[in-house]
CSV table of C-alpha atoms in Angstrom, one decimal:
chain,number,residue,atom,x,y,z
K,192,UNK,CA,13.1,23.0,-2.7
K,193,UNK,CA,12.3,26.8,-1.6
K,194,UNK,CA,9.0,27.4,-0.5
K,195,UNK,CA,6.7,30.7,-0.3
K,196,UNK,CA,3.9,31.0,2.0
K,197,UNK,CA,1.6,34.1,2.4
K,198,UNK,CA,-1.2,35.3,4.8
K,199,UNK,CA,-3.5,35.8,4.8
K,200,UNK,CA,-5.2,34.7,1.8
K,201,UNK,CA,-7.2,37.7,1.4
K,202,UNK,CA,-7.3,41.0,3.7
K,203,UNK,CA,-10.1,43.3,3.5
K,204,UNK,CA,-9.4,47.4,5.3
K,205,UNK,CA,-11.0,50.6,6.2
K,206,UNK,CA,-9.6,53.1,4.3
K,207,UNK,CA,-6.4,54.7,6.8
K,208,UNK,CA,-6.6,51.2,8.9
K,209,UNK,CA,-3.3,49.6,9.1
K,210,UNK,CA,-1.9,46.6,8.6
K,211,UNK,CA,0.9,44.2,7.3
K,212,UNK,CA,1.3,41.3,5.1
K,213,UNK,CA,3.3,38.3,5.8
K,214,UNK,CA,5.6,36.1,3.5
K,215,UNK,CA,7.5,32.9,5.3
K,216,UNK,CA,10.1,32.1,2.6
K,217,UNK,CA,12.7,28.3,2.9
K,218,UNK,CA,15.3,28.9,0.9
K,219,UNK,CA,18.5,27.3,0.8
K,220,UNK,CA,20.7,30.5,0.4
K,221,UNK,CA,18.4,34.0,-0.3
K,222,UNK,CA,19.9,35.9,-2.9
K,223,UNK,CA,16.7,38.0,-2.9
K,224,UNK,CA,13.2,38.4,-1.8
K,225,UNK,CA,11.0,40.5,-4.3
K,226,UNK,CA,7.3,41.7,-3.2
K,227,UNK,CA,5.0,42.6,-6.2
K,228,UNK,CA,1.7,44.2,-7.1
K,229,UNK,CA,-0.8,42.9,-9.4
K,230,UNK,CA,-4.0,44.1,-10.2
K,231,UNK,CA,-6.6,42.2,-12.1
K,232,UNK,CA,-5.5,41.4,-15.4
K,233,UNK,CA,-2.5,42.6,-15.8
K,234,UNK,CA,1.3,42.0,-15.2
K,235,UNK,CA,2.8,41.9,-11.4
K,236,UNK,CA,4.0,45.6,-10.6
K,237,UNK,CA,7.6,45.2,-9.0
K,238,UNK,CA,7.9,47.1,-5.5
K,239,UNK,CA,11.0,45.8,-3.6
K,240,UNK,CA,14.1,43.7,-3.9
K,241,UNK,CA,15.2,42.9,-0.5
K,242,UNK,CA,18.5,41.2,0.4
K,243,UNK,CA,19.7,40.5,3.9
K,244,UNK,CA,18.1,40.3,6.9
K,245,UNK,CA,17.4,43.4,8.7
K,246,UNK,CA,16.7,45.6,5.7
K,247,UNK,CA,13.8,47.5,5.1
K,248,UNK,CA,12.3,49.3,2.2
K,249,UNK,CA,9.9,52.2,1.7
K,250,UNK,CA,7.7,53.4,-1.0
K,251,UNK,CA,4.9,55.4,-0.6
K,252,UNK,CA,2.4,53.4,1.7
K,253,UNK,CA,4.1,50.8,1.8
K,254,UNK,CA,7.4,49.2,3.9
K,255,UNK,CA,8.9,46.1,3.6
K,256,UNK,CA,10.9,44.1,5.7
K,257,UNK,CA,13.0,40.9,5.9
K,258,UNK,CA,13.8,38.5,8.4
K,259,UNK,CA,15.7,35.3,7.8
K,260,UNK,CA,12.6,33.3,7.6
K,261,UNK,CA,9.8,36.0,6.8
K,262,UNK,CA,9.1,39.4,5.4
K,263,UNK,CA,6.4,41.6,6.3
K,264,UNK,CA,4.8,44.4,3.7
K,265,UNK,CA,3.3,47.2,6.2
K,266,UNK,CA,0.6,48.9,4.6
K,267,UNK,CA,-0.2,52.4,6.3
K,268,UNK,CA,-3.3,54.6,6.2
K,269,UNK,CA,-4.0,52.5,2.9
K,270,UNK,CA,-6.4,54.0,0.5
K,271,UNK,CA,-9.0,52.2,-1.8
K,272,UNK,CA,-6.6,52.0,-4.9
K,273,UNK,CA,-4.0,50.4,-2.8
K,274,UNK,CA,-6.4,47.2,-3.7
K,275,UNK,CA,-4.7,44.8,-5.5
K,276,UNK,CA,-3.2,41.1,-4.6
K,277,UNK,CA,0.3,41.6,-3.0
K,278,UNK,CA,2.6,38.8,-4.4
K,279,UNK,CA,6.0,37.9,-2.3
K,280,UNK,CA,8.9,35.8,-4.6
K,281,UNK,CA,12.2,34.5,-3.9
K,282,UNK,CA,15.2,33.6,-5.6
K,283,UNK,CA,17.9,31.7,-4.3
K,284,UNK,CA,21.9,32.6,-4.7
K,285,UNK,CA,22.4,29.2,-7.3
K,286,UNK,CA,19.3,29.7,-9.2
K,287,UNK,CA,18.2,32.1,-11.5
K,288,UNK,CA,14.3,31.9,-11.1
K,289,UNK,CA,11.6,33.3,-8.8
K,290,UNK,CA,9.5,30.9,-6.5
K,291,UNK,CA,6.0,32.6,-5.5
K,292,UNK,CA,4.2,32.6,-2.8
K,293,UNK,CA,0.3,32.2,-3.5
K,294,UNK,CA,-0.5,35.9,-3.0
K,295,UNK,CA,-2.6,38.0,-0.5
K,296,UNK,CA,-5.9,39.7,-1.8
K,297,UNK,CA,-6.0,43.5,-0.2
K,298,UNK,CA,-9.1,45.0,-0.2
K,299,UNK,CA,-9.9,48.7,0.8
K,300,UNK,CA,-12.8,49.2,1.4
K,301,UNK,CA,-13.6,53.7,1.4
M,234,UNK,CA,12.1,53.9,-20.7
M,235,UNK,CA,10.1,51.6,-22.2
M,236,UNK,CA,8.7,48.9,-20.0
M,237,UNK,CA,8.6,44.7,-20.9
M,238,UNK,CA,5.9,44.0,-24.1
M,239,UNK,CA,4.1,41.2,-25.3
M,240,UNK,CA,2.3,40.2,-27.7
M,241,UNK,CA,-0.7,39.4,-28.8
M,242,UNK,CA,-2.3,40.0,-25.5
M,243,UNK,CA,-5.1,37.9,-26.3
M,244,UNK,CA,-5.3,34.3,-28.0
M,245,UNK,CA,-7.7,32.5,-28.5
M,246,UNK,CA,-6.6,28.3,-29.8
M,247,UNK,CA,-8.1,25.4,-30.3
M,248,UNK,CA,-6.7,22.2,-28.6
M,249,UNK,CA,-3.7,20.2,-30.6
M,250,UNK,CA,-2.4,23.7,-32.0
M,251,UNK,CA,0.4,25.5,-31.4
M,252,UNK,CA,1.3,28.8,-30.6
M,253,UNK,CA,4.1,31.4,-30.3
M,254,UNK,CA,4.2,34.2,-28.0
M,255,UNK,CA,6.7,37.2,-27.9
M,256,UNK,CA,8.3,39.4,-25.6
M,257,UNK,CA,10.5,42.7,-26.0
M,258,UNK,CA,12.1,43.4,-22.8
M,259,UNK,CA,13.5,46.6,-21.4
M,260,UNK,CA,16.0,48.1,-23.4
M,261,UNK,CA,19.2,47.1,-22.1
M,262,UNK,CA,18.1,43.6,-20.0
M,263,UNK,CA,19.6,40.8,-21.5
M,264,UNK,CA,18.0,38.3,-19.2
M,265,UNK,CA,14.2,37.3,-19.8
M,266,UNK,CA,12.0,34.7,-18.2
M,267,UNK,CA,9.1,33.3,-18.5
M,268,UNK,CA,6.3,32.2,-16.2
M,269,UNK,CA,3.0,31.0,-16.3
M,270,UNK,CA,0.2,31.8,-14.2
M,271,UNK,CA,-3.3,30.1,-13.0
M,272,UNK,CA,-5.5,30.7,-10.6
M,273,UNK,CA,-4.8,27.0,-9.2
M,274,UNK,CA,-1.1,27.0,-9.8
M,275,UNK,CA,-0.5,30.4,-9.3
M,276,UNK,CA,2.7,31.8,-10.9
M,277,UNK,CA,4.9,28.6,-12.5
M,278,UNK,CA,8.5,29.4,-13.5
M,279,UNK,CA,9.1,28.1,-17.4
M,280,UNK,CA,12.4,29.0,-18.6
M,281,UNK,CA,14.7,31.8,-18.6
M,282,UNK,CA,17.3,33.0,-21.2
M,283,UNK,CA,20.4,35.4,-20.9
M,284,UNK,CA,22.2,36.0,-24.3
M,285,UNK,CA,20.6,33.6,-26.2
M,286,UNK,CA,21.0,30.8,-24.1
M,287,UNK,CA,18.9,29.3,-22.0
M,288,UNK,CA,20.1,29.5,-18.6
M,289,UNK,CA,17.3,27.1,-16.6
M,290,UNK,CA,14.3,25.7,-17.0
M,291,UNK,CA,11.1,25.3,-14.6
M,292,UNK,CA,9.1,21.7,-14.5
M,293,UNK,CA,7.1,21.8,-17.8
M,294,UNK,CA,6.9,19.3,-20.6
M,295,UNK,CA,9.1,19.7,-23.6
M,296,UNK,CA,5.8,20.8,-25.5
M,297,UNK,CA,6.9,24.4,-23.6
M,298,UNK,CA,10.1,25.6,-25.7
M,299,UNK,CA,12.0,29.0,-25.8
M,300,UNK,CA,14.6,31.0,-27.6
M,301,UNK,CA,16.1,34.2,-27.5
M,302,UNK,CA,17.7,36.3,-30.4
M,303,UNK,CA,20.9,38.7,-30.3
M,304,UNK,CA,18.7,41.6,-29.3
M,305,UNK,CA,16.9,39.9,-26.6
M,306,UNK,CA,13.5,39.6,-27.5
M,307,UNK,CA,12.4,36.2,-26.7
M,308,UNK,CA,9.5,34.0,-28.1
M,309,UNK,CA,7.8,31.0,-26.8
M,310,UNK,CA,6.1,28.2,-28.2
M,311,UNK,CA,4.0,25.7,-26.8
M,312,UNK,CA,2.5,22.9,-29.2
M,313,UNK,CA,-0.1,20.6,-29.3
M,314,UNK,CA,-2.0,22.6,-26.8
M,315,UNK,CA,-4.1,21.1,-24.2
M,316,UNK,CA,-6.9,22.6,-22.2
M,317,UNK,CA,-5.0,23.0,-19.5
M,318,UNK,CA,-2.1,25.5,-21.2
M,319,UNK,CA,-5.0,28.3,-20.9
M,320,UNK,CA,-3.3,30.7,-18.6
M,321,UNK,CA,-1.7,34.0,-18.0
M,322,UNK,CA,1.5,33.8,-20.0
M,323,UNK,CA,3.9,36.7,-18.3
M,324,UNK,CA,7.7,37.7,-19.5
M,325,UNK,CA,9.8,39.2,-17.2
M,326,UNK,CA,13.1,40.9,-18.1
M,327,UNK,CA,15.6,41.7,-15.2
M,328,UNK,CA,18.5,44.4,-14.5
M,329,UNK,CA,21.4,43.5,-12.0
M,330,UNK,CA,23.9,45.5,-11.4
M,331,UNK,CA,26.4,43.7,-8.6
M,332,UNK,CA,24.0,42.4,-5.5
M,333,UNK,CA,20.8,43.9,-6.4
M,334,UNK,CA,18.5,43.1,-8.9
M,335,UNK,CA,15.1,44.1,-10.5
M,336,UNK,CA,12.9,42.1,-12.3
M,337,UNK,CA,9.9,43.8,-14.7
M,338,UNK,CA,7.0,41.9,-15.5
M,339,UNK,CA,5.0,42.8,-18.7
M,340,UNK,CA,1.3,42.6,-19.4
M,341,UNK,CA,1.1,39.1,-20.3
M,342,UNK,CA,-0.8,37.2,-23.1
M,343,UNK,CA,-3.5,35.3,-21.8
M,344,UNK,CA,-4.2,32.2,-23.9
M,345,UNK,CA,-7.9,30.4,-24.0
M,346,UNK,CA,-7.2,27.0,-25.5
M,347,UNK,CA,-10.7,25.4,-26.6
């Protein structure tokens, strides 16, 4: 059965002070591993798709990179509207659905 | 583009009705799933459905049901609610084009059962 894990729970930053955002992910075969924003009330903002180990993406603030058992969100010199809860997901090569993780709280503080 | 919609947004029910929620997705997608979210649960995979057929289905009771019509909007329907349906009720629609893949989530309805 694949399995998500994120940490931490909940992160609180400086404004401009660094940091990243871990997702462990067991998954029979990874077909992909999707990180998403979602802010209070609303639907989960879709950031990456990453699909192989080694990769990385970039947008903005924000870099994501895989591993074969983890993938790390880097958040750089965030700002204060960068908070939101960061959700990782995976989906496996048979399947056709996403498997959360339970989600990191960011909080930046100005 | 237009992104994913749903609607209502909000519902209110009491507990042993049913309800039907609906979701557009991007023009174009002809995959759209479903998934539930609480704050104990967190996000729960319900079904998914590519050209009208439903192509898997998460761990929920058969009270959860689904379809999809020729142009891709979906609906679900959940009968004889329970407290415990009250949640966050998100659709997602998803793109692929060879290896990679997006998948757009829209606003969500969030349903109070009473």
């Amino acid at each position: 059965e694949d399995q998500v894990t994120q940490s931490p729970e909940a992160l609180r930053l400086q404004e401009g002070e660094s940091s990243s955002l871990n997702c462990s992910y067991t998954v029979s075969g990874l077909r992909g591993l999707f990180w998403y924003r979602q802010d209070p009330g609303k639907g989960p903002e879709f950031l990456f798709t990453l699909y192989s180990a080694g990769e990385e993406k970039e947008k903005e603030r924000l870099k994501a990179t895989l591993t074969k058992k983890e993938s790390f969100l880097h958040i750089t010199a965030p700002k204060p509207e960068d908070s939101a809860t960061y959700l990782c997901a995976v989906k496996e090569t048979s399947g056709s659905r996403l498997t959360f993780g339970e989600g990191t709280q960011l909080t930046v503080n100005p | 583009k237009a992104g994913v919609t749903q609607t209502p947004r909000y519902l209110i029910k009491t507990r042993g009705q049913q309800v039907t929620l609906s979701c557009s997705p991007i023009s174009g997608h002809r995959s759209v799933s479903w998934y539930q979210q609480t704050p104990g649960q967190g996000l729960q995979f319900l079904f998914e459905y590519f050209s009208e057929t439903q192509r898997n289905k998460g761990n929920f009771p058969g009270r959860f049901s689904g379809r999809q019509f020729s142009n891709s909007r979906s609906e679900m329907n959940v009968s004889t609610l329970e407290l415990g349906d009250s949640a966050l009720y998100l659709c997602a629609s998803s793109w692929v084009t060879g290896p990679q893949e997006t998948q757009y989530f829209g606003p969500g309805t969030r349903l109070l059962v009473l």
